[in-house]
Amino acid sequence: MIPLSIPNLCGNEKRYLAECIDSSFVSTVGPFVGRFEAMTAAAAGAEAAVATSAGTTGLHLSLLACGVLPGDLVVLPSFTFIASANAISHCGATPWLMDVDAGSWTLNPALLADELRRSTAPGPDGLIHVPSGRRVSAILVVYTLGMPADMDRIMGIAEQYGLPVVADAAAALGADYKGRNLGSLGPILSVFSFNGNKTVTCGGGGAVVGAAGPVLDMVRHLSGTARIGSDYTHDRVGFNYRMTNVEAAVGCAQMENLDRFVTAKRDIHRRYNEALIGHAGLTAFPDPEWANSACWFSGVIVPESGVDPVELRRRLNEQGIEARPFWKPLYLQQPYKDVPCSKQTVSEGIWSRIVTLPCSTGLSRADQDRVINAVLDATR
């Protein structure tokens, strides 16, 4: 079976893990954690980073540090992995779901501006969502598939309404926006994931990047059970959300190959597009002019009148090629069926027609050709 996306453990992973074992630093204290934070901040073009136990926990901490409170609403695109919404729910807040832009599958700035204009008003404690009476406390933007959203437009809207922005950049490490690194695009904090299927992995874990200062300091403070000083004194309810030295050791070895891995992802994406797009009505994942995607996943969009995507995935799996669907939008998920929601024209039109294809960074040209030929044969 050619798997969808597996880690490429081709560097110093074993060596660094042996150092952890030999030194006994296998938990949340150890030199690799700080080293990994520095490497992540540098890769994102940010001042500093805080390593966390997962991308989801990083989002949770970031929203709390930006002032999201129980009962609030947080703007979120509906076409995202459910973890983005769950991080909002963990704060006691509720997602306000908005549709995505057809040309990027990221938060639609025009829709965002229109929804805020029509549905909100200033209140004594901030911006109020008039239909529900709830405070709107933040925007959580998602860089879908490693593609940055149109951040200049989104940040302009956020500044107009006084809303902090957090970026779920889970799979976007290595991407850029108008030639600028992700750490310079305006969000107070950006969050990466290092799950096993990401371009760079720690086996698990995440990282929050941003400017050195009180907001990122709060993220670090909350991640370590809100402990102050060397004694067992805690000043608030915190969390045990720290990354282990073992995970960070793997991450350091992976980060040493970041550029090569992103190049491999983009090459696979390009080869699939060149060979498949236009055949049997297949179309490509979006590629807006403003960004250079990290190309986390590759695949095709099946036309509405073409081969059934479920059947296409079945045929590929029968040939030993793992092919999967992509995210079901949040407004269709049981926990979020009744939250505030805009019209979902784009999300509704695309989600069921997506077929993701193998795109591991170590995928050989021969296996790429095997995938291409199998898709061509299955869609004739």
mmCIF file of C-alpha atoms in Angstrom:
data_model
loop_
_atom_site.group_PDB
_atom_site.id
_atom_site.type_symbol
_atom_site.label_atom_id
_atom_site.label_comp_id
_atom_site.label_asym_id
_atom_site.label_seq_id
_atom_site.Cartn_x
_atom_site.Cartn_y
_atom_site.Cartn_z
ATOM 1 C CA MET A 1 0.000 0.000 0.000
ATOM 2 C CA ILE A 2 1.240 3.487 -0.866
ATOM 3 C CA PRO A 3 0.209 5.453 2.237
ATOM 4 C CA LEU A 4 -1.330 8.905 2.139
ATOM 5 C CA SER A 5 1.223 10.793 4.216
ATOM 6 C CA ILE A 6 3.816 9.260 6.510
ATOM 7 C CA PRO A 7 6.848 10.715 8.311
ATOM 8 C CA ASN A 8 10.208 10.905 6.598
ATOM 9 C CA LEU A 9 12.638 9.966 9.387
ATOM 10 C CA CYS A 10 15.788 10.257 7.307
ATOM 11 C CA GLY A 11 17.993 12.489 9.468
ATOM 12 C CA ASN A 12 19.305 12.691 13.017
ATOM 13 C CA GLU A 13 16.179 11.352 14.741
ATOM 14 C CA LYS A 14 17.813 8.212 16.187
ATOM 15 C CA ARG A 15 20.903 10.109 17.281
ATOM 16 C CA TYR A 16 18.923 12.791 19.096
ATOM 17 C CA LEU A 17 16.607 10.251 20.725
ATOM 18 C CA ALA A 18 19.652 8.358 21.994
ATOM 19 C CA GLU A 19 20.913 11.604 23.532
ATOM 20 C CA CYS A 20 17.612 11.980 25.369
ATOM 21 C CA ILE A 21 17.795 8.455 26.726
ATOM 22 C CA ASP A 22 21.445 8.724 27.714
ATOM 23 C CA SER A 23 20.812 12.007 29.524
ATOM 24 C CA SER A 24 17.545 10.855 31.170
ATOM 25 C CA PHE A 25 15.807 13.992 29.834
ATOM 26 C CA VAL A 26 12.758 12.327 28.318
ATOM 27 C CA SER A 27 9.947 14.440 29.780
ATOM 28 C CA THR A 28 9.062 18.142 29.513
ATOM 29 C CA VAL A 29 12.488 19.384 30.626
ATOM 30 C CA GLY A 30 15.525 19.104 28.395
ATOM 31 C CA PRO A 31 17.714 20.963 25.911
ATOM 32 C CA PHE A 32 15.884 19.860 22.776
ATOM 33 C CA VAL A 33 12.710 21.719 23.745
ATOM 34 C CA GLY A 34 14.372 25.131 23.720
ATOM 35 C CA ARG A 35 16.311 24.241 20.597
ATOM 36 C CA PHE A 36 13.137 23.191 18.810
ATOM 37 C CA GLU A 37 11.372 26.395 19.832
ATOM 38 C CA ALA A 38 14.203 28.477 18.401
ATOM 39 C CA MET A 39 14.198 26.518 15.147
ATOM 40 C CA THR A 40 10.418 26.855 14.770
ATOM 41 C CA ALA A 41 10.471 30.595 15.449
ATOM 42 C CA ALA A 42 13.250 31.061 12.901
ATOM 43 C CA ALA A 43 11.435 28.993 10.268
ATOM 44 C CA ALA A 44 8.275 31.070 10.750
ATOM 45 C CA GLY A 45 10.079 34.408 10.837
ATOM 46 C CA ALA A 46 8.757 35.054 14.356
ATOM 47 C CA GLU A 47 10.495 36.420 17.439
ATOM 48 C CA ALA A 48 9.742 33.473 19.708
ATOM 49 C CA ALA A 49 7.910 30.170 20.050
ATOM 50 C CA VAL A 50 6.371 28.004 22.757
ATOM 51 C CA ALA A 51 6.312 24.251 22.138
ATOM 52 C CA THR A 52 3.074 22.510 23.154
ATOM 53 C CA SER A 53 1.703 18.992 23.460
ATOM 54 C CA ALA A 54 -0.426 19.350 20.296
ATOM 55 C CA GLY A 55 -1.560 21.884 17.756
ATOM 56 C CA THR A 56 -5.007 21.816 19.368
ATOM 57 C CA THR A 57 -3.639 22.632 22.806
ATOM 58 C CA GLY A 58 -1.608 25.424 21.229
ATOM 59 C CA LEU A 59 -4.815 26.877 19.778
ATOM 60 C CA HIS A 60 -6.568 26.577 23.132
ATOM 61 C CA LEU A 61 -3.762 28.419 24.917
ATOM 62 C CA SER A 62 -3.574 31.077 22.203
ATOM 63 C CA LEU A 63 -7.271 31.877 22.378
ATOM 64 C CA LEU A 64 -7.156 32.105 26.164
ATOM 65 C CA ALA A 65 -4.090 34.356 26.028
ATOM 66 C CA CYS A 66 -5.911 36.632 23.558
ATOM 67 C CA GLY A 67 -8.802 37.075 25.977
ATOM 68 C CA VAL A 68 -11.448 34.632 24.756
ATOM 69 C CA LEU A 69 -13.906 34.010 27.601
ATOM 70 C CA PRO A 70 -16.776 31.578 28.279
ATOM 71 C CA GLY A 71 -19.888 32.644 26.388
ATOM 72 C CA ASP A 72 -17.985 34.466 23.622
ATOM 73 C CA LEU A 73 -18.169 33.886 19.896
ATOM 74 C CA VAL A 74 -15.032 33.329 17.817
ATOM 75 C CA VAL A 75 -15.160 33.695 14.028
ATOM 76 C CA LEU A 76 -13.973 30.518 12.275
ATOM 77 C CA PRO A 77 -14.170 29.182 8.708
ATOM 78 C CA SER A 78 -16.429 26.139 8.554
ATOM 79 C CA PHE A 79 -14.140 24.258 6.161
ATOM 80 C CA THR A 80 -11.516 23.129 8.638
ATOM 81 C CA PHE A 81 -10.609 20.166 10.818
ATOM 82 C CA ILE A 82 -12.822 19.918 13.884
ATOM 83 C CA ALA A 83 -9.878 20.557 16.225
ATOM 84 C CA SER A 84 -10.027 24.261 15.321
ATOM 85 C CA ALA A 85 -13.587 24.472 16.625
ATOM 86 C CA ASN A 86 -12.848 22.254 19.602
ATOM 87 C CA ALA A 87 -10.150 24.668 20.779
ATOM 88 C CA ILE A 88 -12.790 27.401 20.847
ATOM 89 C CA SER A 89 -15.186 25.153 22.742
ATOM 90 C CA HIS A 90 -12.479 24.311 25.293
ATOM 91 C CA CYS A 91 -12.471 28.026 26.157
ATOM 92 C CA GLY A 92 -16.205 27.851 26.861
ATOM 93 C CA ALA A 93 -16.804 29.902 23.706
ATOM 94 C CA THR A 94 -18.707 29.053 20.509
ATOM 95 C CA PRO A 95 -17.580 29.168 16.865
ATOM 96 C CA TRP A 96 -19.298 31.603 14.525
ATOM 97 C CA LEU A 97 -18.909 29.694 11.284
ATOM 98 C CA MET A 98 -18.254 31.455 7.992
ATOM 99 C CA ASP A 99 -17.793 30.167 4.479
ATOM 100 C CA VAL A 100 -14.481 30.089 2.647
ATOM 101 C CA ASP A 101 -13.247 31.776 -0.510
ATOM 102 C CA ALA A 102 -13.498 29.569 -3.609
ATOM 103 C CA GLY A 103 -10.039 30.614 -4.786
ATOM 104 C CA SER A 104 -8.187 29.592 -1.630
ATOM 105 C CA TRP A 105 -10.485 27.533 0.642
ATOM 106 C CA THR A 106 -9.603 29.976 3.423
ATOM 107 C CA LEU A 107 -11.752 32.508 5.282
ATOM 108 C CA ASN A 108 -13.557 34.762 2.782
ATOM 109 C CA PRO A 109 -12.630 38.395 3.614
ATOM 110 C CA ALA A 110 -15.601 39.877 1.766
ATOM 111 C CA LEU A 111 -18.024 37.605 3.607
ATOM 112 C CA LEU A 112 -16.288 38.337 6.918
ATOM 113 C CA ALA A 113 -16.676 42.079 6.406
ATOM 114 C CA ASP A 114 -20.317 41.710 5.378
ATOM 115 C CA GLU A 115 -21.237 39.451 8.306
ATOM 116 C CA LEU A 116 -19.565 41.745 10.839
ATOM 117 C CA ARG A 117 -21.257 44.789 9.311
ATOM 118 C CA ARG A 118 -24.729 43.240 9.277
ATOM 119 C CA SER A 119 -24.683 41.231 12.499
ATOM 120 C CA THR A 120 -22.605 43.132 15.060
ATOM 121 C CA ALA A 121 -22.698 46.356 17.026
ATOM 122 C CA PRO A 122 -20.412 47.984 19.606
ATOM 123 C CA GLY A 123 -21.184 47.099 23.216
ATOM 124 C CA PRO A 124 -19.846 48.040 26.653
ATOM 125 C CA ASP A 125 -17.510 45.029 26.729
ATOM 126 C CA GLY A 126 -16.604 44.845 23.053
ATOM 127 C CA LEU A 127 -18.185 43.830 19.781
ATOM 128 C CA ILE A 128 -21.627 42.213 20.178
ATOM 129 C CA HIS A 129 -23.230 39.670 17.879
ATOM 130 C CA VAL A 130 -26.695 41.198 17.786
ATOM 131 C CA PRO A 131 -28.760 38.042 17.013
ATOM 132 C CA SER A 132 -27.357 36.166 20.045
ATOM 133 C CA GLY A 133 -26.270 39.005 22.310
ATOM 134 C CA ARG A 134 -22.843 37.399 22.694
ATOM 135 C CA ARG A 135 -19.487 39.126 22.622
ATOM 136 C CA VAL A 136 -17.326 38.457 19.559
ATOM 137 C CA SER A 137 -13.827 38.176 20.980
ATOM 138 C CA ALA A 138 -11.491 36.904 18.205
ATOM 139 C CA ILE A 139 -11.014 35.613 14.680
ATOM 140 C CA LEU A 140 -9.414 32.206 14.222
ATOM 141 C CA VAL A 141 -8.203 32.045 10.615
ATOM 142 C CA VAL A 142 -7.108 28.719 9.102
ATOM 143 C CA TYR A 143 -4.351 28.219 6.537
ATOM 144 C CA THR A 144 -6.079 25.368 4.712
ATOM 145 C CA LEU A 145 -3.756 22.684 3.309
ATOM 146 C CA GLY A 146 -0.808 24.931 4.195
ATOM 147 C CA MET A 147 -2.215 27.862 2.165
ATOM 148 C CA PRO A 148 -2.141 31.243 3.955
ATOM 149 C CA ALA A 149 -5.390 33.173 3.869
ATOM 150 C CA ASP A 150 -5.528 36.668 2.355
ATOM 151 C CA MET A 151 -4.126 38.149 5.534
ATOM 152 C CA ASP A 152 -3.749 41.781 4.493
ATOM 153 C CA ARG A 153 -7.497 41.998 3.901
ATOM 154 C CA ILE A 154 -8.415 39.972 6.979
ATOM 155 C CA MET A 155 -6.124 41.983 9.270
ATOM 156 C CA GLY A 156 -7.604 45.223 7.944
ATOM 157 C CA ILE A 157 -11.101 44.023 8.809
ATOM 158 C CA ALA A 158 -9.975 42.748 12.221
ATOM 159 C CA GLU A 159 -8.373 46.099 13.060
ATOM 160 C CA GLN A 160 -11.537 47.939 12.011
ATOM 161 C CA TYR A 161 -13.565 45.931 14.533
ATOM 162 C CA GLY A 162 -10.907 45.637 17.230
ATOM 163 C CA LEU A 163 -10.658 41.849 17.043
ATOM 164 C CA PRO A 164 -7.470 39.894 17.760
ATOM 165 C CA VAL A 165 -6.512 37.299 15.165
ATOM 166 C CA VAL A 166 -5.041 33.862 15.821
ATOM 167 C CA ALA A 167 -3.843 31.754 12.874
ATOM 168 C CA ASP A 168 -4.347 28.013 12.769
ATOM 169 C CA ALA A 169 -1.269 27.389 10.630
ATOM 170 C CA ALA A 170 -1.193 23.691 11.514
ATOM 171 C CA ALA A 171 0.199 22.481 8.182
ATOM 172 C CA ALA A 172 1.635 25.723 6.810
ATOM 173 C CA LEU A 173 5.229 25.750 8.037
ATOM 174 C CA GLY A 174 7.329 26.655 4.997
ATOM 175 C CA ALA A 175 4.602 28.665 3.266
ATOM 176 C CA ASP A 176 4.739 32.403 2.607
ATOM 177 C CA TYR A 177 2.298 35.213 1.825
ATOM 178 C CA LYS A 178 3.315 37.828 -0.736
ATOM 179 C CA GLY A 179 6.921 36.844 -0.057
ATOM 180 C CA ARG A 180 6.567 37.343 3.707
ATOM 181 C CA ASN A 181 7.096 34.699 6.366
ATOM 182 C CA LEU A 182 4.095 33.513 8.356
ATOM 183 C CA GLY A 183 5.337 35.160 11.535
ATOM 184 C CA SER A 184 5.061 38.625 9.992
ATOM 185 C CA LEU A 185 1.475 38.556 8.687
ATOM 186 C CA GLY A 186 -0.281 40.251 11.586
ATOM 187 C CA PRO A 187 -1.939 37.616 13.792
ATOM 188 C CA ILE A 188 -1.008 37.964 17.446
ATOM 189 C CA LEU A 189 -0.185 34.259 17.524
ATOM 190 C CA SER A 190 0.172 31.495 14.930
ATOM 191 C CA VAL A 191 -0.042 27.805 15.757
ATOM 192 C CA PHE A 192 1.639 24.849 14.046
ATOM 193 C CA SER A 193 0.980 21.133 14.379
ATOM 194 C CA PHE A 194 3.627 18.412 14.325
ATOM 195 C CA ASN A 195 1.324 15.418 14.138
ATOM 196 C CA GLY A 196 2.600 12.337 12.346
ATOM 197 C CA ASN A 197 0.994 13.245 9.022
ATOM 198 C CA LYS A 198 2.433 16.759 8.858
ATOM 199 C CA THR A 199 5.355 17.746 6.622
ATOM 200 C CA VAL A 200 7.560 18.004 9.718
ATOM 201 C CA THR A 201 6.632 15.842 12.704
ATOM 202 C CA CYS A 202 7.561 15.316 16.315
ATOM 203 C CA GLY A 203 5.265 12.292 16.470
ATOM 204 C CA GLY A 204 2.822 14.736 18.040
ATOM 205 C CA GLY A 205 3.012 18.221 19.469
ATOM 206 C CA GLY A 206 2.565 21.785 18.346
ATOM 207 C CA ALA A 207 4.086 25.233 18.651
ATOM 208 C CA VAL A 208 2.764 28.763 19.135
ATOM 209 C CA VAL A 209 4.803 31.551 17.547
ATOM 210 C CA GLY A 210 4.551 35.299 17.888
ATOM 211 C CA ALA A 211 6.214 38.396 19.245
ATOM 212 C CA ALA A 212 8.188 38.060 22.457
ATOM 213 C CA GLY A 213 6.043 39.685 25.102
ATOM 214 C CA PRO A 214 3.136 39.284 27.515
ATOM 215 C CA VAL A 215 0.747 37.381 25.225
ATOM 216 C CA LEU A 216 3.236 34.654 24.327
ATOM 217 C CA ASP A 217 4.471 34.690 27.922
ATOM 218 C CA MET A 218 0.905 33.869 28.993
ATOM 219 C CA VAL A 219 0.825 30.949 26.569
ATOM 220 C CA ARG A 220 3.969 29.549 28.170
ATOM 221 C CA HIS A 221 2.662 30.224 31.672
ATOM 222 C CA LEU A 222 -0.655 28.465 31.079
ATOM 223 C CA SER A 223 1.045 25.507 29.363
ATOM 224 C CA GLY A 224 2.990 24.726 32.548
ATOM 225 C CA THR A 225 0.061 24.562 35.001
ATOM 226 C CA ALA A 226 0.369 28.319 35.684
ATOM 227 C CA ARG A 227 3.149 27.687 38.169
ATOM 228 C CA ILE A 228 5.090 30.663 39.510
ATOM 229 C CA GLY A 229 8.511 30.395 41.083
ATOM 230 C CA SER A 230 10.340 27.239 42.098
ATOM 231 C CA ASP A 231 7.861 26.239 44.790
ATOM 232 C CA TYR A 232 4.422 24.780 44.149
ATOM 233 C CA THR A 233 2.520 28.040 43.815
ATOM 234 C CA HIS A 234 0.020 28.535 40.975
ATOM 235 C CA ASP A 235 -1.781 31.792 40.221
ATOM 236 C CA ARG A 236 -4.645 30.478 38.064
ATOM 237 C CA VAL A 237 -6.055 27.354 36.450
ATOM 238 C CA GLY A 238 -3.389 26.159 34.038
ATOM 239 C CA PHE A 239 -2.781 23.125 31.875
ATOM 240 C CA ASN A 240 -0.147 20.460 31.387
ATOM 241 C CA TYR A 241 0.317 21.247 27.693
ATOM 242 C CA ARG A 242 4.089 21.122 27.334
ATOM 243 C CA MET A 243 6.056 19.233 24.697
ATOM 244 C CA THR A 244 8.447 16.523 25.864
ATOM 245 C CA ASN A 245 12.169 16.565 25.200
ATOM 246 C CA VAL A 246 11.787 13.279 23.283
ATOM 247 C CA GLU A 247 9.245 14.827 20.912
ATOM 248 C CA ALA A 248 11.363 17.937 20.515
ATOM 249 C CA ALA A 249 14.417 15.792 19.695
ATOM 250 C CA VAL A 250 12.546 14.251 16.769
ATOM 251 C CA GLY A 251 11.338 17.710 15.807
ATOM 252 C CA CYS A 252 14.835 19.159 15.738
ATOM 253 C CA ALA A 253 16.002 16.426 13.380
ATOM 254 C CA GLN A 254 12.954 17.036 11.188
ATOM 255 C CA MET A 255 13.419 20.799 11.117
ATOM 256 C CA GLU A 256 16.909 20.313 9.747
ATOM 257 C CA ASN A 257 15.195 18.977 6.606
ATOM 258 C CA LEU A 258 12.274 21.426 6.452
ATOM 259 C CA ASP A 259 13.258 23.100 3.180
ATOM 260 C CA ARG A 260 13.855 19.787 1.450
ATOM 261 C CA PHE A 261 10.563 18.361 2.695
ATOM 262 C CA VAL A 262 8.528 21.393 1.569
ATOM 263 C CA THR A 263 10.217 21.270 -1.832
ATOM 264 C CA ALA A 264 9.247 17.587 -2.121
ATOM 265 C CA LYS A 265 5.621 18.382 -1.201
ATOM 266 C CA ARG A 266 5.444 21.121 -3.823
ATOM 267 C CA ASP A 267 7.018 18.889 -6.459
ATOM 268 C CA ILE A 268 4.449 16.143 -5.870
ATOM 269 C CA HIS A 269 1.650 18.721 -6.027
ATOM 270 C CA ARG A 270 3.008 20.071 -9.323
ATOM 271 C CA ARG A 271 3.433 16.631 -10.899
ATOM 272 C CA TYR A 272 -0.096 15.547 -10.020
ATOM 273 C CA ASN A 273 -1.518 18.786 -11.404
ATOM 274 C CA GLU A 274 0.419 18.522 -14.644
ATOM 275 C CA ALA A 275 -0.663 14.919 -15.204
ATOM 276 C CA LEU A 276 -4.238 14.897 -13.922
ATOM 277 C CA ILE A 277 -5.879 18.312 -14.118
ATOM 278 C CA GLY A 278 -8.253 18.546 -17.061
ATOM 279 C CA HIS A 279 -8.514 14.781 -17.470
ATOM 280 C CA ALA A 280 -12.150 13.659 -17.064
ATOM 281 C CA GLY A 281 -13.016 17.073 -15.661
ATOM 282 C CA LEU A 282 -10.668 16.797 -12.673
ATOM 283 C CA THR A 283 -9.726 20.175 -11.181
ATOM 284 C CA ALA A 284 -6.922 21.277 -8.899
ATOM 285 C CA PHE A 285 -6.750 22.439 -5.326
ATOM 286 C CA PRO A 286 -6.758 26.263 -5.257
ATOM 287 C CA ASP A 287 -3.585 28.238 -5.853
ATOM 288 C CA PRO A 288 -4.174 31.956 -5.193
ATOM 289 C CA GLU A 289 -1.611 34.432 -6.437
ATOM 290 C CA TRP A 290 -1.003 35.964 -3.019
ATOM 291 C CA ALA A 291 0.604 32.902 -1.389
ATOM 292 C CA ASN A 292 3.109 30.127 -1.865
ATOM 293 C CA SER A 293 1.503 27.124 -0.213
ATOM 294 C CA ALA A 294 3.375 24.511 1.792
ATOM 295 C CA CYS A 295 1.277 21.955 -0.156
ATOM 296 C CA TRP A 296 0.604 19.752 2.855
ATOM 297 C CA PHE A 297 -1.815 17.525 0.950
ATOM 298 C CA SER A 298 -2.226 16.917 -2.759
ATOM 299 C CA GLY A 299 -5.195 15.592 -4.677
ATOM 300 C CA VAL A 300 -7.982 16.355 -7.123
ATOM 301 C CA ILE A 301 -11.538 17.638 -7.163
ATOM 302 C CA VAL A 302 -13.958 15.372 -8.991
ATOM 303 C CA PRO A 303 -16.609 17.100 -11.154
ATOM 304 C CA GLU A 304 -20.225 16.833 -10.036
ATOM 305 C CA SER A 305 -21.148 14.916 -13.183
ATOM 306 C CA GLY A 306 -18.019 12.775 -13.290
ATOM 307 C CA VAL A 307 -16.850 9.634 -11.532
ATOM 308 C CA ASP A 308 -18.185 9.271 -8.013
ATOM 309 C CA PRO A 309 -15.421 10.266 -5.542
ATOM 310 C CA VAL A 310 -16.285 7.369 -3.238
ATOM 311 C CA GLU A 311 -15.912 4.976 -6.159
ATOM 312 C CA LEU A 312 -12.640 6.602 -7.211
ATOM 313 C CA ARG A 313 -11.208 6.187 -3.727
ATOM 314 C CA ARG A 314 -12.386 2.565 -3.650
ATOM 315 C CA ARG A 315 -10.698 1.791 -6.983
ATOM 316 C CA LEU A 316 -7.440 3.365 -5.864
ATOM 317 C CA ASN A 317 -7.468 1.567 -2.520
ATOM 318 C CA GLU A 318 -8.019 -1.737 -4.334
ATOM 319 C CA GLN A 319 -4.813 -1.037 -6.256
ATOM 320 C CA GLY A 320 -2.846 -0.438 -3.073
ATOM 321 C CA ILE A 321 -3.036 3.353 -3.197
ATOM 322 C CA GLU A 322 -4.414 5.098 -0.134
ATOM 323 C CA ALA A 323 -6.866 7.820 -1.142
ATOM 324 C CA ARG A 324 -9.143 9.607 1.282
ATOM 325 C CA PRO A 325 -11.852 12.236 1.514
ATOM 326 C CA PHE A 326 -11.088 15.556 3.166
ATOM 327 C CA TRP A 327 -12.730 17.526 5.965
ATOM 328 C CA LYS A 328 -16.479 17.495 6.379
ATOM 329 C CA PRO A 329 -17.458 21.131 7.114
ATOM 330 C CA LEU A 330 -18.174 21.988 10.717
ATOM 331 C CA TYR A 331 -21.794 22.987 10.162
ATOM 332 C CA LEU A 332 -22.449 19.315 9.299
ATOM 333 C CA GLN A 333 -20.748 18.024 12.450
ATOM 334 C CA GLN A 334 -23.008 17.060 15.363
ATOM 335 C CA PRO A 335 -21.356 19.311 17.992
ATOM 336 C CA TYR A 336 -21.647 22.414 15.780
ATOM 337 C CA LYS A 337 -24.949 22.029 13.904
ATOM 338 C CA ASP A 338 -26.663 24.769 15.902
ATOM 339 C CA VAL A 339 -23.958 27.446 16.154
ATOM 340 C CA PRO A 340 -24.181 30.801 14.301
ATOM 341 C CA CYS A 341 -23.392 30.173 10.660
ATOM 342 C CA SER A 342 -23.240 32.098 7.388
ATOM 343 C CA LYS A 343 -24.374 30.666 4.073
ATOM 344 C CA GLN A 344 -22.014 27.856 3.075
ATOM 345 C CA THR A 345 -22.065 27.941 -0.720
ATOM 346 C CA VAL A 346 -18.391 27.139 -1.323
ATOM 347 C CA SER A 347 -17.898 24.627 1.500
ATOM 348 C CA GLU A 348 -21.073 22.810 0.499
ATOM 349 C CA GLY A 349 -19.952 22.636 -3.109
ATOM 350 C CA ILE A 350 -16.460 21.227 -2.612
ATOM 351 C CA TRP A 351 -16.086 19.051 0.452
ATOM 352 C CA SER A 352 -17.668 15.850 -0.856
ATOM 353 C CA ARG A 353 -15.808 15.977 -4.208
ATOM 354 C CA ILE A 354 -12.241 16.067 -2.848
ATOM 355 C CA VAL A 355 -9.949 13.060 -3.224
ATOM 356 C CA THR A 356 -6.590 13.302 -1.455
ATOM 357 C CA LEU A 357 -3.670 11.338 -2.898
ATOM 358 C CA PRO A 358 -0.373 10.016 -1.497
ATOM 359 C CA CYS A 359 2.069 12.844 -0.890
ATOM 360 C CA SER A 360 4.650 11.731 1.671
ATOM 361 C CA THR A 361 7.883 13.695 1.390
ATOM 362 C CA GLY A 362 9.760 10.464 0.685
ATOM 363 C CA LEU A 363 7.368 9.337 -2.068
ATOM 364 C CA SER A 364 9.466 8.139 -5.013
ATOM 365 C CA ARG A 365 8.939 9.267 -8.589
ATOM 366 C CA ALA A 366 8.023 5.683 -9.461
ATOM 367 C CA ASP A 367 5.268 5.627 -6.850
ATOM 368 C CA GLN A 368 4.075 9.065 -7.945
ATOM 369 C CA ASP A 369 3.778 7.709 -11.479
ATOM 370 C CA ARG A 370 1.898 4.700 -10.151
ATOM 371 C CA VAL A 371 -0.601 7.024 -8.436
ATOM 372 C CA ILE A 372 -0.981 9.153 -11.574
ATOM 373 C CA ASN A 373 -1.583 6.162 -13.827
ATOM 374 C CA ALA A 374 -4.064 4.639 -11.404
ATOM 375 C CA VAL A 375 -6.093 7.861 -11.268
ATOM 376 C CA LEU A 376 -6.052 8.162 -15.061
ATOM 377 C CA ASP A 377 -7.206 4.561 -15.462
ATOM 378 C CA ALA A 378 -9.919 4.889 -12.809
ATOM 379 C CA THR A 379 -11.424 8.007 -14.382
ATOM 380 C CA ARG A 380 -11.462 6.982 -18.050
#
